[in-house]
C-alpha cells in the first residue's frame, strides 16, 4: 500500500517524494499534480511542490498547501531537500506549463532555503546556469543531491529528459 496516495485534496498525482529528518520529524517534499492544461491536441500535466510530515515515516499528515509560490505559467517538480549548516534547503526544477519539451519553457534547476520562521526564500544566486554545452543547453531537470563532507554534488538530466546524459555539478558546502 502507498504511504501517500491520491485523494480529494490531491486527485491527479503525488509523486517524486524525497524525505529528510528534521528535528526528529520526517519531512517529505513531493510533486503534486494540480491540473491538466490543453496544449493543441494534447493535455499537459502540471505540478506544484507540497510537504507532508510524519513521526514514524509511515503515517503522513498533509496540509495540501503549495510550498513555493509560482507564476501562473509555471510548474514545479522533483523537490530534493538538503540540510547544510543547520539551514534547510530545497533543490527543485521549474518549467513552463506548455512548450517545455526542450522548448523555450524547458526545465531549469532552482534552490530555496527555509528561514527559522518557516518562510521559504528564493535563492537566485544558487540557481544553476545552463552550461552552454549542447547536452544540457535546453533542459536541466530532476535534480538529486549527494553530500560528502564539505562537498555537495547535484545529479540532473540534460536535454530530452536525460536523453543526452546525466550531469554532475560539484559545490562547496559551508557547515
Short mmCIF file of C-alpha atoms in Angstrom, two decimals:
data_model
loop_
_atom_site.label_atom_id
_atom_site.label_comp_id
_atom_site.label_asym_id
_atom_site.label_seq_id
_atom_site.Cartn_x
_atom_site.Cartn_y
_atom_site.Cartn_z
CA UNK A 1 0.00 0.00 0.00
CA UNK A 2 1.22 3.53 -0.72
CA UNK A 3 2.15 5.73 2.22
CA UNK A 4 0.94 8.81 0.30
CA UNK A 5 -1.88 8.25 -2.18
CA UNK A 6 -4.38 10.18 -4.24
CA UNK A 7 -7.40 11.61 -2.50
CA UNK A 8 -9.82 14.52 -2.65
CA UNK A 9 -7.03 17.01 -1.81
CA UNK A 10 -4.72 15.56 -4.49
CA UNK A 11 -6.79 13.87 -7.20
CA UNK A 12 -4.20 13.80 -10.02
CA UNK A 13 -0.82 12.71 -8.65
CA UNK A 14 1.52 12.66 -5.67
CA UNK A 15 4.99 11.73 -6.88
CA UNK A 16 8.76 12.28 -6.69
CA UNK A 17 8.90 12.25 -2.90
CA UNK A 18 12.17 12.99 -1.08
CA UNK A 19 12.49 12.70 2.69
CA UNK A 20 14.71 14.39 5.26
CA UNK A 21 14.57 14.03 9.04
CA UNK A 22 14.46 17.46 10.64
CA UNK A 23 14.42 17.74 14.46
CA UNK A 24 13.15 14.16 14.78
CA UNK A 25 10.28 14.64 12.30
CA UNK A 26 10.20 13.07 8.84
CA UNK A 27 9.54 15.74 6.20
CA UNK A 28 8.57 14.57 2.72
CA UNK A 29 8.73 17.05 -0.12
CA UNK A 30 6.85 15.89 -3.21
CA UNK A 31 5.33 16.90 -6.54
CA UNK A 32 1.57 17.25 -6.52
CA UNK A 33 -0.41 17.13 -9.74
CA UNK A 34 -2.68 20.17 -9.69
CA UNK A 35 -4.16 20.47 -13.17
CA UNK A 36 -4.21 19.42 -16.79
CA UNK A 37 -3.75 22.17 -19.41
CA UNK A 38 -4.84 21.81 -23.04
CA UNK A 39 -1.94 22.40 -25.44
CA UNK A 40 -3.08 21.97 -29.01
CA UNK A 41 -4.31 18.40 -29.32
CA UNK A 42 -2.75 17.16 -26.09
CA UNK A 43 -3.04 17.67 -22.36
CA UNK A 44 -0.06 18.67 -20.20
CA UNK A 45 0.13 17.79 -16.51
CA UNK A 46 1.26 20.47 -14.10
CA UNK A 47 2.65 20.22 -10.59
CA UNK A 48 3.44 22.22 -7.54
CA UNK A 49 5.53 21.21 -4.54
CA UNK A 50 3.99 20.24 -1.24
CA UNK A 51 5.18 18.85 2.08
CA UNK A 52 3.95 16.08 4.37
CA UNK A 53 5.18 15.27 7.88
CA UNK A 54 5.39 12.06 9.88
CA UNK A 55 6.61 10.87 13.27
CA UNK A 56 7.30 7.32 12.06
CA UNK A 57 7.85 7.54 8.27
CA UNK A 58 4.69 5.50 7.58
CA UNK A 59 1.75 7.67 8.65
CA UNK A 60 1.81 11.05 6.92
CA UNK A 61 -0.05 14.31 7.52
CA UNK A 62 -0.59 16.65 4.59
CA UNK A 63 -1.94 20.19 4.57
CA UNK A 64 -2.15 20.40 0.74
CA UNK A 65 -0.63 23.88 0.72
CA UNK A 66 1.67 24.96 -2.12
CA UNK A 67 5.17 25.25 -0.70
CA UNK A 68 6.69 27.53 -3.36
CA UNK A 69 4.92 30.44 -4.99
CA UNK A 70 4.85 30.09 -8.75
CA UNK A 71 3.81 32.29 -11.61
CA UNK A 72 0.57 31.35 -13.39
CA UNK A 73 2.51 29.86 -16.33
CA UNK A 74 4.91 27.77 -14.18
CA UNK A 75 5.04 24.20 -12.98
CA UNK A 76 7.44 22.94 -10.25
CA UNK A 77 8.64 19.38 -9.75
CA UNK A 78 11.18 16.96 -8.22
CA UNK A 79 11.97 18.56 -4.85
CA UNK A 80 15.16 17.42 -3.10
CA UNK A 81 15.69 18.61 0.50
CA UNK A 82 19.16 19.18 1.94
CA UNK A 83 20.41 20.35 5.33
CA UNK A 84 23.68 22.26 5.44
CA UNK A 85 24.98 24.07 8.49
CA UNK A 86 21.58 23.99 10.16
CA UNK A 87 19.85 25.53 7.13
CA UNK A 88 17.20 23.52 5.33
CA UNK A 89 17.26 23.97 1.57
CA UNK A 90 15.40 22.54 -1.39
CA UNK A 91 16.58 21.94 -4.94
CA UNK A 92 13.75 21.61 -7.46
CA UNK A 93 13.05 22.18 -11.13
CA UNK A 94 10.75 24.69 -12.79
CA UNK A 95 9.25 24.68 -16.24
CA UNK A 96 6.56 26.49 -18.17
CA UNK A 97 3.17 24.81 -18.38
CA UNK A 98 3.49 24.32 -22.15
CA UNK A 99 6.40 24.08 -24.63
CA UNK A 100 8.72 22.56 -22.05
CA UNK A 101 9.98 19.56 -24.01
CA UNK A 102 13.33 21.12 -24.97
CA UNK A 103 11.48 24.31 -25.92
CA UNK A 104 11.68 27.84 -24.56
CA UNK A 105 9.82 26.84 -21.39
CA UNK A 106 12.02 23.86 -20.58
CA UNK A 107 13.11 22.70 -17.11
CA UNK A 108 15.67 24.68 -15.07
CA UNK A 109 17.10 23.90 -11.64
CA UNK A 110 16.38 26.21 -8.70
CA UNK A 111 17.08 26.41 -4.97
CA UNK A 112 15.24 27.85 -1.97
CA UNK A 113 16.08 27.89 1.74
CA UNK A 114 13.86 27.97 4.80
CA UNK A 115 14.26 30.60 7.48
CA UNK A 116 13.74 29.73 11.15
CA UNK A 117 10.29 31.33 10.86
CA UNK A 118 9.36 28.63 8.34
CA UNK A 119 9.25 31.06 5.41
CA UNK A 120 10.90 29.86 2.20
CA UNK A 121 13.22 32.27 0.37
CA UNK A 122 14.21 32.03 -3.29
CA UNK A 123 18.00 31.91 -3.64
CA UNK A 124 18.75 33.01 -7.23
CA UNK A 125 22.50 33.04 -6.52
CA UNK A 126 22.31 29.25 -6.17
CA UNK A 127 20.15 28.74 -9.28
CA UNK A 128 22.19 26.71 -11.71
CA UNK A 129 23.10 28.33 -15.01
CA UNK A 130 22.86 26.43 -18.26
CA UNK A 131 26.35 25.11 -19.03
CA UNK A 132 26.35 26.32 -22.63
CA UNK A 133 27.20 22.83 -23.79
CA UNK A 134 24.89 21.14 -26.25
CA UNK A 135 23.86 18.26 -23.99
CA UNK A 136 22.11 20.46 -21.35
CA UNK A 137 21.59 23.69 -23.30
CA UNK A 138 17.83 23.21 -23.49
CA UNK A 139 16.97 21.38 -20.28
CA UNK A 140 18.17 20.75 -16.72
CA UNK A 141 15.66 18.50 -14.98
CA UNK A 142 15.03 16.27 -11.97
CA UNK A 143 17.86 17.07 -9.54
CA UNK A 144 19.28 14.70 -6.94
CA UNK A 145 21.67 15.85 -4.20
CA UNK A 146 24.52 13.89 -2.59
CA UNK A 147 26.61 15.25 0.27
CA UNK A 148 30.13 14.08 1.13
CA UNK A 149 31.85 16.06 3.91
CA UNK A 150 32.46 19.60 2.57
CA UNK A 151 31.34 18.81 -0.98
CA UNK A 152 27.88 18.59 -2.44
CA UNK A 153 27.00 17.00 -5.78
CA UNK A 154 23.91 17.56 -7.86
CA UNK A 155 22.97 14.99 -10.47
CA UNK A 156 20.49 16.17 -13.10
CA UNK A 157 19.10 15.18 -16.50
CA UNK A 158 20.11 17.08 -19.63
CA UNK A 159 18.13 17.73 -22.81
CA UNK A 160 15.24 15.45 -23.68
CA UNK A 161 14.64 14.47 -20.03
CA UNK A 162 18.11 12.92 -19.94
CA UNK A 163 18.36 11.51 -23.47
CA UNK A 164 21.64 13.43 -23.88
CA UNK A 165 23.01 12.37 -20.49
CA UNK A 166 23.16 12.97 -16.77
CA UNK A 167 25.15 15.91 -15.44
CA UNK A 168 27.13 16.26 -12.22
CA UNK A 169 27.68 19.62 -10.57
CA UNK A 170 30.07 19.97 -7.63
CA UNK A 171 29.60 22.62 -4.97
CA UNK A 172 31.38 23.59 -1.78
CA UNK A 173 29.31 23.16 1.37
CA UNK A 174 29.65 25.53 4.32
CA UNK A 175 28.89 23.64 7.52
#
